[in-house]
CSV table of C-alpha atoms and ligand atoms in Angstrom, one decimal:
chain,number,residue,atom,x,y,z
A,1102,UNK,CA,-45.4,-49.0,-14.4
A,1103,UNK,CA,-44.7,-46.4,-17.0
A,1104,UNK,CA,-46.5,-46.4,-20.0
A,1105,UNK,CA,-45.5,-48.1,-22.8
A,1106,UNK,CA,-43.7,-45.5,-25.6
A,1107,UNK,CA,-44.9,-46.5,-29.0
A,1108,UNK,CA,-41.9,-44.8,-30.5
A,1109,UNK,CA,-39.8,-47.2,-28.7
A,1110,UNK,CA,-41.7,-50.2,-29.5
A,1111,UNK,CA,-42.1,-49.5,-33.4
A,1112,UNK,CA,-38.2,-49.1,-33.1
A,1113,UNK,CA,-37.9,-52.1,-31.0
A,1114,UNK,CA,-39.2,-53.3,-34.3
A,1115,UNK,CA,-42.6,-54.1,-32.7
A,1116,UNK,CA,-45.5,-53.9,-35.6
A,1117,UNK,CA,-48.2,-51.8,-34.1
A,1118,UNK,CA,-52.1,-51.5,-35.0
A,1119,UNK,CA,-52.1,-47.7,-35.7
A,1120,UNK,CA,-48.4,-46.2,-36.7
A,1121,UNK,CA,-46.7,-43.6,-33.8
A,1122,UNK,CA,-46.6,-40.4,-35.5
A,1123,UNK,CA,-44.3,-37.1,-35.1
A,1124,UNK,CA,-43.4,-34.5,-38.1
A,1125,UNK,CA,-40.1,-33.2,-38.9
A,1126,UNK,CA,-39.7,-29.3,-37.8
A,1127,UNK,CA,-42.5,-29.8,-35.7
A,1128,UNK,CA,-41.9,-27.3,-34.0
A,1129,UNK,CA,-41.3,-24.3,-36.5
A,1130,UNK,CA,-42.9,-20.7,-37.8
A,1131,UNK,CA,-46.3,-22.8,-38.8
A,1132,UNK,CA,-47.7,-22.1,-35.5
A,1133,UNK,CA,-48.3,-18.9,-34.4
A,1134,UNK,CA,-47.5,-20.4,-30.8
A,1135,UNK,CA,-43.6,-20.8,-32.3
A,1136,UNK,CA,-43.4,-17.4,-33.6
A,1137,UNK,CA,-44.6,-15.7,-30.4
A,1138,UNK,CA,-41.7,-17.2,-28.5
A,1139,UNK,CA,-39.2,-16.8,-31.2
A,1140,UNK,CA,-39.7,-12.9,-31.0
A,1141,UNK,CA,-39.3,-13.4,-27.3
A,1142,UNK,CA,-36.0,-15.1,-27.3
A,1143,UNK,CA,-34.9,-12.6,-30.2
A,1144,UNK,CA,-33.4,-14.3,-33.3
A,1145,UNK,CA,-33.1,-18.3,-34.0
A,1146,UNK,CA,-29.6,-18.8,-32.5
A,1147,UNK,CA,-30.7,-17.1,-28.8
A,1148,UNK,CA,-33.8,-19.5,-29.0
A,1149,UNK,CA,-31.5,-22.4,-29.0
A,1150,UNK,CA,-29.4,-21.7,-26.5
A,1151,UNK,CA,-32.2,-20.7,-24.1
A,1152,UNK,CA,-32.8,-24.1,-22.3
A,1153,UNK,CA,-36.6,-22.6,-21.0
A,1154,UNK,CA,-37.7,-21.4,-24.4
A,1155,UNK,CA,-36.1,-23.8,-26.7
A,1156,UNK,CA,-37.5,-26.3,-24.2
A,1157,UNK,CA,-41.2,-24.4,-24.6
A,1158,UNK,CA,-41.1,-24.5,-28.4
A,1159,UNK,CA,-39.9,-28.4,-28.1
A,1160,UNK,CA,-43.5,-28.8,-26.3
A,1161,UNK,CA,-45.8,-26.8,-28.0
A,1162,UNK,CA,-46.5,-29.1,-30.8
A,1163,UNK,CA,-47.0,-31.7,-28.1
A,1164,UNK,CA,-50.0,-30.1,-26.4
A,1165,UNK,CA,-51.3,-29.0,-29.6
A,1166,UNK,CA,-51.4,-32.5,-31.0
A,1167,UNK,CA,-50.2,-34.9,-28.7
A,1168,UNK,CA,-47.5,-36.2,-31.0
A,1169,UNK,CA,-45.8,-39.8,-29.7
A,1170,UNK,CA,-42.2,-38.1,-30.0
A,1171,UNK,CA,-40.9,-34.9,-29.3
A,1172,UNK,CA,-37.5,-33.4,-31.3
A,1173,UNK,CA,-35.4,-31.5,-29.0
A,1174,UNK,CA,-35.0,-27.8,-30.7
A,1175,UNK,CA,-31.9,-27.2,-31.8
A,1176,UNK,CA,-29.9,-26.6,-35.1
A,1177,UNK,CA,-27.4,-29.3,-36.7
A,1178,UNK,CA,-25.4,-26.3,-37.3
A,1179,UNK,CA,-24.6,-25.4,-33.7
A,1180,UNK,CA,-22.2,-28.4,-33.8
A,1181,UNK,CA,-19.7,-26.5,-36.1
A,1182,UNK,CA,-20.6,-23.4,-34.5
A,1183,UNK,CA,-19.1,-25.1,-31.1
A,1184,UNK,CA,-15.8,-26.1,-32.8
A,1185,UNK,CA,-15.1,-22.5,-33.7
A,1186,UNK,CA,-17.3,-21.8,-36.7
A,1187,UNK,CA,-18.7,-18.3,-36.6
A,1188,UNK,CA,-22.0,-19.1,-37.9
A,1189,UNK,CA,-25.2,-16.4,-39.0
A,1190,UNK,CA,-28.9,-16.7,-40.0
A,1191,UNK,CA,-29.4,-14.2,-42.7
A,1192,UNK,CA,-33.3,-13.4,-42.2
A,1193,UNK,CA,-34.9,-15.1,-45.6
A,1194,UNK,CA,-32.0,-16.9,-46.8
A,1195,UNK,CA,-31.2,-18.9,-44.3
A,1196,UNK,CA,-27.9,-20.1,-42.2
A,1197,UNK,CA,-24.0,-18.5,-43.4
A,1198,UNK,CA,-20.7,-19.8,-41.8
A,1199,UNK,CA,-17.1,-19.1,-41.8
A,1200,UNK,CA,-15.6,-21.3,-43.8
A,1201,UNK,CA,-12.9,-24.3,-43.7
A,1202,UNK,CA,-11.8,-25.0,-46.5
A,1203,UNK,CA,-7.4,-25.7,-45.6
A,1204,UNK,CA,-5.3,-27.3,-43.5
A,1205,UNK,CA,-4.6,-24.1,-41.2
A,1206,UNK,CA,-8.3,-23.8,-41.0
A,1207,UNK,CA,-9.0,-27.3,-40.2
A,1208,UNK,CA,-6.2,-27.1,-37.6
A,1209,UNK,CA,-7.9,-24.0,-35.8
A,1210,UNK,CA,-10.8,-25.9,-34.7
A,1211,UNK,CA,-11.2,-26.5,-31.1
A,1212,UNK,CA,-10.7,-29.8,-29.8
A,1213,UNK,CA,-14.0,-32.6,-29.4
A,1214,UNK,CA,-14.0,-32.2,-25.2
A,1215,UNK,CA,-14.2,-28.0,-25.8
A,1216,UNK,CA,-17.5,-28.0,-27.8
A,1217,UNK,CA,-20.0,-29.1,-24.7
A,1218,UNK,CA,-18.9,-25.1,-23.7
A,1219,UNK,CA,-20.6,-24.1,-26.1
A,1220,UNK,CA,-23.2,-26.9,-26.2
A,1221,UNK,CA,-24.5,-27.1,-22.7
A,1222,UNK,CA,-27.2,-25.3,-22.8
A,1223,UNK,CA,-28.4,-27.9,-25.6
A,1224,UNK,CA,-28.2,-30.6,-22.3
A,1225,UNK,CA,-30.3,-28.4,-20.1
A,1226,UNK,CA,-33.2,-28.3,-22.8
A,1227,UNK,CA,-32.8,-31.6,-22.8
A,1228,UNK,CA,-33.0,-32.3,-19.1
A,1229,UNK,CA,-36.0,-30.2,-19.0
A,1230,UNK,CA,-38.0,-31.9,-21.5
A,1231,UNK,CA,-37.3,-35.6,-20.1
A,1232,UNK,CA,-38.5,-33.6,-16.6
A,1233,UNK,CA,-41.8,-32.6,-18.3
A,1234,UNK,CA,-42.7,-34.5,-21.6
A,1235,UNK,CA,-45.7,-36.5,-21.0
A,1236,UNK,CA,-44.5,-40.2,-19.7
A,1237,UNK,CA,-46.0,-41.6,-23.2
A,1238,UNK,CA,-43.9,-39.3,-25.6
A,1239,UNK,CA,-40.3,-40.1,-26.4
A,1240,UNK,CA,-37.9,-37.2,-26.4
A,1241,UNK,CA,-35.6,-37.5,-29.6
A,1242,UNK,CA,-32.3,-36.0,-30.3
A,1243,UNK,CA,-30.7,-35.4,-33.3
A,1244,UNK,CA,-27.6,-34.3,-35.0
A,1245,UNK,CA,-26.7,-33.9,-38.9
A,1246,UNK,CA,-24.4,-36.1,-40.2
A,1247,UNK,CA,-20.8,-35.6,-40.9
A,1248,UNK,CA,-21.1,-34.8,-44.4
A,1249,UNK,CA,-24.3,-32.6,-44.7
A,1250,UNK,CA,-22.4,-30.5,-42.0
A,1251,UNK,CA,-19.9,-30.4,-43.7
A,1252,UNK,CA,-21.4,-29.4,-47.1
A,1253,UNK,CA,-22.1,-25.8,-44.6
A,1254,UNK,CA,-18.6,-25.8,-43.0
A,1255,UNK,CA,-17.3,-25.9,-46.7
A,1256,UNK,CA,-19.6,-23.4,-48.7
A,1257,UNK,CA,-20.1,-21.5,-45.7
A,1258,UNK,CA,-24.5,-21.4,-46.7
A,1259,UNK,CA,-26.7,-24.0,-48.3
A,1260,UNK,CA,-25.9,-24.4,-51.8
A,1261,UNK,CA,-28.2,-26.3,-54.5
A,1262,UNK,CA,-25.8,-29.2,-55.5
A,1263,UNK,CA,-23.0,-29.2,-52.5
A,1264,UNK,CA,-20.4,-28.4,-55.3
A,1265,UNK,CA,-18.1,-26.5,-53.2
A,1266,UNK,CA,-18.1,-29.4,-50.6
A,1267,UNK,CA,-17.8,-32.2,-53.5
A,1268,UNK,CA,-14.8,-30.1,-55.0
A,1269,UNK,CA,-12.9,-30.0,-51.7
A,1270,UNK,CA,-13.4,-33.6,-51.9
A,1271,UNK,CA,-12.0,-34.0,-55.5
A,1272,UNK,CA,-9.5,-31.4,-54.7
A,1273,UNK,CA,-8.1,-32.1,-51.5
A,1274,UNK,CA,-9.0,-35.4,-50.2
A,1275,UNK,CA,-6.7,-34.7,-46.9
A,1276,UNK,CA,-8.3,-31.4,-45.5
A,1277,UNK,CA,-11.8,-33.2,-46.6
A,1278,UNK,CA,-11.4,-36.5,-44.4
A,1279,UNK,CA,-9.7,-34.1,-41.9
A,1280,UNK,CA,-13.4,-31.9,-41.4
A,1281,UNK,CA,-15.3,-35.4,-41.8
A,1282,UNK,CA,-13.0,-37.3,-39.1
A,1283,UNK,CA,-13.6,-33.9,-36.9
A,1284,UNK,CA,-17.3,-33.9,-37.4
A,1285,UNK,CA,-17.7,-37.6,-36.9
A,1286,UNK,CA,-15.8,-37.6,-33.4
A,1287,UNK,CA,-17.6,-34.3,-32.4
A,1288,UNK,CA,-20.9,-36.2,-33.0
A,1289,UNK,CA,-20.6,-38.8,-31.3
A,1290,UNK,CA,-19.6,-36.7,-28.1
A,1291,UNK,CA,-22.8,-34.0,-29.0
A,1292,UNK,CA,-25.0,-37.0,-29.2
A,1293,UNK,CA,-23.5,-38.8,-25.9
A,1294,UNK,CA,-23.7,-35.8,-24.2
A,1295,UNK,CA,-28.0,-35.4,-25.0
A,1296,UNK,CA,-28.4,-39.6,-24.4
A,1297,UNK,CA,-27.1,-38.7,-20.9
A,1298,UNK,CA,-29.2,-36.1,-20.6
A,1299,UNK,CA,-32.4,-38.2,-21.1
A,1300,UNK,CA,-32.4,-38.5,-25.1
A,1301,UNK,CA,-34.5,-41.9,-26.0
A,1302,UNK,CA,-33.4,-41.9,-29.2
A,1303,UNK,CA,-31.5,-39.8,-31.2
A,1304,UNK,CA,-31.7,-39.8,-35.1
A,1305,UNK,CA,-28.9,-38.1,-37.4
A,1306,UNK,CA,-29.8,-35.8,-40.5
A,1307,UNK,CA,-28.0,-36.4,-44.0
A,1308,UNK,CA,-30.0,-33.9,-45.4
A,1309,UNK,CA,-28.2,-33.9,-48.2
A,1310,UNK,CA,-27.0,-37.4,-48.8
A,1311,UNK,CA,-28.4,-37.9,-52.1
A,1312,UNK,CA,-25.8,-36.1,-53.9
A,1313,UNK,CA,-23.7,-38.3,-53.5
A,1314,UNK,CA,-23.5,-41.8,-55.5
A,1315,UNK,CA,-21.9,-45.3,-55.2
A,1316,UNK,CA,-18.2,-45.5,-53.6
A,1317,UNK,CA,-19.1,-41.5,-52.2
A,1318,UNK,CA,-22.7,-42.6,-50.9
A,1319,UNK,CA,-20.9,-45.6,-48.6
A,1320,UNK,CA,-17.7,-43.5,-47.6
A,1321,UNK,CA,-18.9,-40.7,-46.7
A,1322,UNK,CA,-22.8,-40.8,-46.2
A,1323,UNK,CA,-23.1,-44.6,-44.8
A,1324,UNK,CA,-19.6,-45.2,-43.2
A,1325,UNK,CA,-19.9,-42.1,-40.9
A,1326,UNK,CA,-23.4,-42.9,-39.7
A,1327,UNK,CA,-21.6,-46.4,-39.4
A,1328,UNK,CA,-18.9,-45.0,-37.3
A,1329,UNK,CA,-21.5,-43.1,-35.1
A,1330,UNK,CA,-24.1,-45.2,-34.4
A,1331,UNK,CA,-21.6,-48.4,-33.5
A,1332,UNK,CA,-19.5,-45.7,-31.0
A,1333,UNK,CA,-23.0,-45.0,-29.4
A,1334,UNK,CA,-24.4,-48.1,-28.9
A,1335,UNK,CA,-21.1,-49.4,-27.3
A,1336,UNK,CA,-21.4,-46.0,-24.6
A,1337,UNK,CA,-25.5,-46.4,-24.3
A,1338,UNK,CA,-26.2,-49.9,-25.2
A,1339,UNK,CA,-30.2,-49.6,-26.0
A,1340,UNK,CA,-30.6,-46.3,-27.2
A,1341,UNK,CA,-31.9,-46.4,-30.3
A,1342,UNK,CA,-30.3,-44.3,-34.2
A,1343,UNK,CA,-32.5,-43.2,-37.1
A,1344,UNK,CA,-30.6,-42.6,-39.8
A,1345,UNK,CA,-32.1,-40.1,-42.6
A,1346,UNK,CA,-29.8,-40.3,-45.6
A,1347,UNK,CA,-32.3,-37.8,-47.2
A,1348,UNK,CA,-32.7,-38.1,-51.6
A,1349,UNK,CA,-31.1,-41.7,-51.4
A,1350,UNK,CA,-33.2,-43.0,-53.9
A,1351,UNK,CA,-32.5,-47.3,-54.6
A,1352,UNK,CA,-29.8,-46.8,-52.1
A,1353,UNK,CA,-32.0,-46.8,-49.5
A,1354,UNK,CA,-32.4,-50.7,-49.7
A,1355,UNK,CA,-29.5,-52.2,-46.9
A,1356,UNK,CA,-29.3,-49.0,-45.2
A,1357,UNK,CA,-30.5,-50.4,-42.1
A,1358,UNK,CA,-27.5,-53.0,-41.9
A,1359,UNK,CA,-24.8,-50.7,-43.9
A,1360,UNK,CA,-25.4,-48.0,-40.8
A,1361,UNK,CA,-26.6,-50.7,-37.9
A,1362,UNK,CA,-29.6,-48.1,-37.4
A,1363,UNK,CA,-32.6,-49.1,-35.5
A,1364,UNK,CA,-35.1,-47.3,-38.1
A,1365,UNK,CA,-34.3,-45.1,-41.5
A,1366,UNK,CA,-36.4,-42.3,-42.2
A,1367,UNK,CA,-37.1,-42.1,-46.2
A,1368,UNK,CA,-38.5,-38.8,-47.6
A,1369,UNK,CA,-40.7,-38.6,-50.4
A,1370,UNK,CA,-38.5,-39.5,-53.2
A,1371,UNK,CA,-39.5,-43.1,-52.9
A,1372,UNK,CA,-43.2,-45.3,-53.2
A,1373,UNK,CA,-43.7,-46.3,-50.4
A,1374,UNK,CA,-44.8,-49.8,-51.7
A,1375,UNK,CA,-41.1,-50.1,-52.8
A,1376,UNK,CA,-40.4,-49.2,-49.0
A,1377,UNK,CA,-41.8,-51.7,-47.6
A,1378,UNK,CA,-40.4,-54.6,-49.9
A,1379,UNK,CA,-36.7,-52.9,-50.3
A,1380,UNK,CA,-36.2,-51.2,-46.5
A,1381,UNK,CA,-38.7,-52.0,-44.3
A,1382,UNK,CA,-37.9,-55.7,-44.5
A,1383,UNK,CA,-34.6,-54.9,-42.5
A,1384,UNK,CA,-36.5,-53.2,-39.5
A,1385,UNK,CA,-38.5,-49.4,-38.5
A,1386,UNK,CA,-39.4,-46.9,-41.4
A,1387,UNK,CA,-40.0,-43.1,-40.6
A,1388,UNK,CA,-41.2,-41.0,-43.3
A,1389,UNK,CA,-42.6,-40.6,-46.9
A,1390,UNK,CA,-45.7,-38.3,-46.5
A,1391,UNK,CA,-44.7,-35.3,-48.9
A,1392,UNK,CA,-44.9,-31.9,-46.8
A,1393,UNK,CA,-46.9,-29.7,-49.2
A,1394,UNK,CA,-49.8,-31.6,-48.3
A,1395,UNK,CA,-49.5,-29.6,-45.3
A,1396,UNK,CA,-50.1,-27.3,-47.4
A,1397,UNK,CA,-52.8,-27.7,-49.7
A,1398,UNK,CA,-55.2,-30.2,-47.3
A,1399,UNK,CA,-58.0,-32.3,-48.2
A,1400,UNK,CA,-58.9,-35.6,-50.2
A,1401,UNK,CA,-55.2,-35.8,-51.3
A,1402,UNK,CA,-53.7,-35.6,-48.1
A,1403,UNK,CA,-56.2,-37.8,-46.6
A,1404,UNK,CA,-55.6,-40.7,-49.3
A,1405,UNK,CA,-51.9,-40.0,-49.7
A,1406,UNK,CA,-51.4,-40.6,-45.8
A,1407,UNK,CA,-53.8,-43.9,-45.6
A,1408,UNK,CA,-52.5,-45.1,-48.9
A,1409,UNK,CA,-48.7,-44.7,-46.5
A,1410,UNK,CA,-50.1,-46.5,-44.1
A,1411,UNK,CA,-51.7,-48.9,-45.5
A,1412,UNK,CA,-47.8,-49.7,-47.7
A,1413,UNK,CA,-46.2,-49.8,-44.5
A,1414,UNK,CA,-48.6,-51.9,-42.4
A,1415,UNK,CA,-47.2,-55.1,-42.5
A,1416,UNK,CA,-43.8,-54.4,-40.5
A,1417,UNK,CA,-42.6,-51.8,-38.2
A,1418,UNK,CA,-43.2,-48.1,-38.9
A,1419,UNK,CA,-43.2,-44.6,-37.7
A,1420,UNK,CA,-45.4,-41.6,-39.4
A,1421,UNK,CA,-43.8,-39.1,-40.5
A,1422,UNK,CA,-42.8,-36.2,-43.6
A,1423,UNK,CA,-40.7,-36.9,-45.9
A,1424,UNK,CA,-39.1,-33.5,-45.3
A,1425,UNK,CA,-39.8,-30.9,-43.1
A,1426,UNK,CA,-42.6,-29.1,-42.6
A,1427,UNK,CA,-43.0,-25.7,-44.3
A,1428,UNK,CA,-43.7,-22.3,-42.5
A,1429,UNK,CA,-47.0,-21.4,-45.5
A,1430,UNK,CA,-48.4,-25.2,-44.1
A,1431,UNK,CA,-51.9,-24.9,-42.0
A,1432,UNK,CA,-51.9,-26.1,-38.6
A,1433,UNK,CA,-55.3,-27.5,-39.4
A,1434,UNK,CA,-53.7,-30.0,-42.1
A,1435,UNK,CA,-51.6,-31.4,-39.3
A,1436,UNK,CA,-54.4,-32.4,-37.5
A,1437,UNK,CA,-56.4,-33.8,-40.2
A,1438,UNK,CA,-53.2,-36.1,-40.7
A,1439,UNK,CA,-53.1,-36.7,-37.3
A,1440,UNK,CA,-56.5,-37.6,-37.3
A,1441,UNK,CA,-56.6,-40.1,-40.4
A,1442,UNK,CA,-52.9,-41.9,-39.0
A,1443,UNK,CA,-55.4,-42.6,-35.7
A,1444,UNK,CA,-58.5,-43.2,-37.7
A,1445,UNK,CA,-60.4,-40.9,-35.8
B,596,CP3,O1,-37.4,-31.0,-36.4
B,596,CP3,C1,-37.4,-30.2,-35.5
B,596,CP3,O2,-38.4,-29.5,-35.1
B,596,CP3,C2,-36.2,-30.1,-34.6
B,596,CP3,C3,-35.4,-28.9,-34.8
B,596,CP3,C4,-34.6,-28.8,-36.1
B,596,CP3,C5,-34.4,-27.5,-36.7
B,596,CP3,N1,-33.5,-27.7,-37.8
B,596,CP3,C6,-35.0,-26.2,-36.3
B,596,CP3,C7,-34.9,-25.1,-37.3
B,596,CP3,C8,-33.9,-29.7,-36.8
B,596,CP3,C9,-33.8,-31.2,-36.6
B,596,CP3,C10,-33.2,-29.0,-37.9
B,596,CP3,C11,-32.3,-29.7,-38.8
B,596,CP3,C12,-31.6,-29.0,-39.8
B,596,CP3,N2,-31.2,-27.7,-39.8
B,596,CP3,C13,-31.3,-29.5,-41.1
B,596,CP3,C14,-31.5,-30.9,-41.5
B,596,CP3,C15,-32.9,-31.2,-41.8
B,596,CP3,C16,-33.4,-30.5,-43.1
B,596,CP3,O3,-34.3,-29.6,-42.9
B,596,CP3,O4,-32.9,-30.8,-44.2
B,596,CP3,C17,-30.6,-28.5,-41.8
B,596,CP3,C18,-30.1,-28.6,-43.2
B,596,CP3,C19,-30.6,-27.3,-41.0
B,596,CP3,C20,-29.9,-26.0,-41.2
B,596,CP3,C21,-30.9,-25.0,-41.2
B,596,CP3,N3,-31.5,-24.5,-40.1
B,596,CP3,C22,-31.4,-24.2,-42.3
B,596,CP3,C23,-31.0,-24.5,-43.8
B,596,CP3,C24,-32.3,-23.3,-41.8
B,596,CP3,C25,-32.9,-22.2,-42.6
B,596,CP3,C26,-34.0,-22.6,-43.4
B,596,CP3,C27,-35.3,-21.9,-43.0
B,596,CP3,O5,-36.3,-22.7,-42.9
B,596,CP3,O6,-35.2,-20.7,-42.7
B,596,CP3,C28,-32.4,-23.5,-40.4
B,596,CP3,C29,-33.2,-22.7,-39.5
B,596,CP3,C30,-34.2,-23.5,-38.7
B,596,CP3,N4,-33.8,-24.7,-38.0
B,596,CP3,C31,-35.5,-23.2,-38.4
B,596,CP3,C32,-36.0,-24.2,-37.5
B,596,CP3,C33,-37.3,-24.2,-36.8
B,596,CP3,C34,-36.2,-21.9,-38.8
B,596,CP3,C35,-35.7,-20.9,-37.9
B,596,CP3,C36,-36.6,-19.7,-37.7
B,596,CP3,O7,-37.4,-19.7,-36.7
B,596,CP3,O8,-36.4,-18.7,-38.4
């Protein structure tokens, strides 16, 4: 029989003795392992379409620490990328795109069925890892969510307070349902596409979810994770969502049954005490430990990730960052966290 996957069983909504643990960004420049193979494939973009390095840097982190979940490595920006966005990394600065911003430009993109073209190497990492992950680690896939794509499709970079994105919304409600409808549809088929490819699970990012309030938060941060996860479990009955409505704040509480999402992921924003009586009573939590403690080490990390624990005990949970972790962190910190989740 295959061993039992405590990812799957904490999202089953099974209360475990010690919480599964994985980190967002897991695999990223904080070990010198990543940045060797990143030179090799070139720049970020060639590393994640190369199926055999994208699928190496997806494992590193695994032998390093034996984490209970792997994140398939790949951007949430390749989706717009694959529907006609040109899309850059400026070294430093991060991620620039072509913008959509009209109706002509909305109408240019290519249709849903035309992105796995571009996407397909995405699969084959995929199929890799679920060939060579250890049988006890779940292999996790991920997209963003409609609207922190589309905060990029809109600006063209990041930007501090999505205004560009929040006045197409204001501005010109038509072309702005238009790129959310588009991104919705085109996540669902990414997302099918790496389930049948061996995804376990696959958990969708709204990085930046907590600009938005009331009416805004349920239309267009909840309804389209809504919209998603109902369309997936209907094609892959059993494969679990985590929904990560990043900066949420109180509006966390009912996300679970808003989205129908197996487990919500909560960054740092929130005490984890309130977690446990406002979210976690609904099902699976993922999240909360503040990345700098990556960072900065010692006593603090080591109380702050027990004191997590021990909030979170009493119902299903998953360990995790609130956010992801930072390039300046110290892989020794990981373990130590590691090490304190497993009371070792
Ligand atoms: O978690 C993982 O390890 C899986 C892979 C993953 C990456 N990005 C790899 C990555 C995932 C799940 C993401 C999600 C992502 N990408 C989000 C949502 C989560 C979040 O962090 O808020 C966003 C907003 C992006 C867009 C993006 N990609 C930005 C803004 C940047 C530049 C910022 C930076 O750190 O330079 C990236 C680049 C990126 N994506 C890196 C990695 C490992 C760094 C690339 C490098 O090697 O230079």
């Amino acid at each position: 029989m295959a061993q039992q996957k405590t990812i799957l069983q904490a999202l089953a909504g099974e209360t475990l003795p010690t919480p599964p643990i994985w980190m967002m960004r897991q695999a990223g420049r904080y070990l010198p392992e990543y940045k060797a193979t990143r030179a090799q494939a070139g720049d970020f973009l060639s590393l994640c379409y190369n199926p055999e390095l994208a699928a190496e840097v997806t494992l590193q982190p695994i032998r390093r620490y034996g984490f209970d979940a792997a994140i398939l490595f790949a951007d949430i920006l390749l989706l717009p990328q694959a529907l006609g966005a040109d899309l850059w990394f400026v070294t430093g600065e991060g991620p620039r795109l072509s913008t959509i911003t009209s109706a002509d430009e909305l109408a240019k993109l290519k249709p849903t069925e035309a992105i796995h073209d571009t996407l397909n190497p995405v699969y084959e990492t995929v199929k890799i890892l679920s060939r060579e992950l250890p049988d006890e680690t779940t292999l996790i896939g991920f997209a963003g969510a409609p609207w922190t794509v589309a905060t990029y499709m809109i600006a063209g970079q990041g930007t501090p307070d999505q205004g560009p994105a929040h006045a197409l919304k204001a501005e010109n409600r038509e072309v702005f349902d238009g790129i959310m409808n588009r991104l919705t549809e085109g996540t669902i088929a990414y997302l099918s596409k790496q389930i049948e490819a061996g995804a376990e699970c696959v958990k969708l990012f709204d990085s930046w979810a907590g600009s938005l309030q009331e009416d805004d938060f349920l239309n267009y941060s909840i309804k389209p994770m809504q919209r998603i996860t109902s369309a997936l479990k209907e094609k892959h009955p059993g494969i679990p969502v985590i929904a990560f409505p990043r900066g949420a704040g109180t509006q966390y509480a009912g996300v679970h049954g808003a989205t129908g999402a197996d487990c919500v992921a909560v960054d740092d924003g929130v005490d984890a005490a309130w977690v446990a009586d406002n979210v976690q009573k609904d099902g699976c939590v993922q999240g909360n430990l503040k990345s700098s403690h990556m960072v900065t080490g010692g006593d603090a990390l080591v109380s702050e990730t027990r004191r997590i624990c021990d909030a979170l005990s009493g119902g299903p949970h998953i360990f995790n960052l609130g956010h992801g972790i930072t390039p300046d962190a110290d892989p020794e910190n990981v373990q130590l966290m590691i090490d304190t989740v497993r009371g070792s």
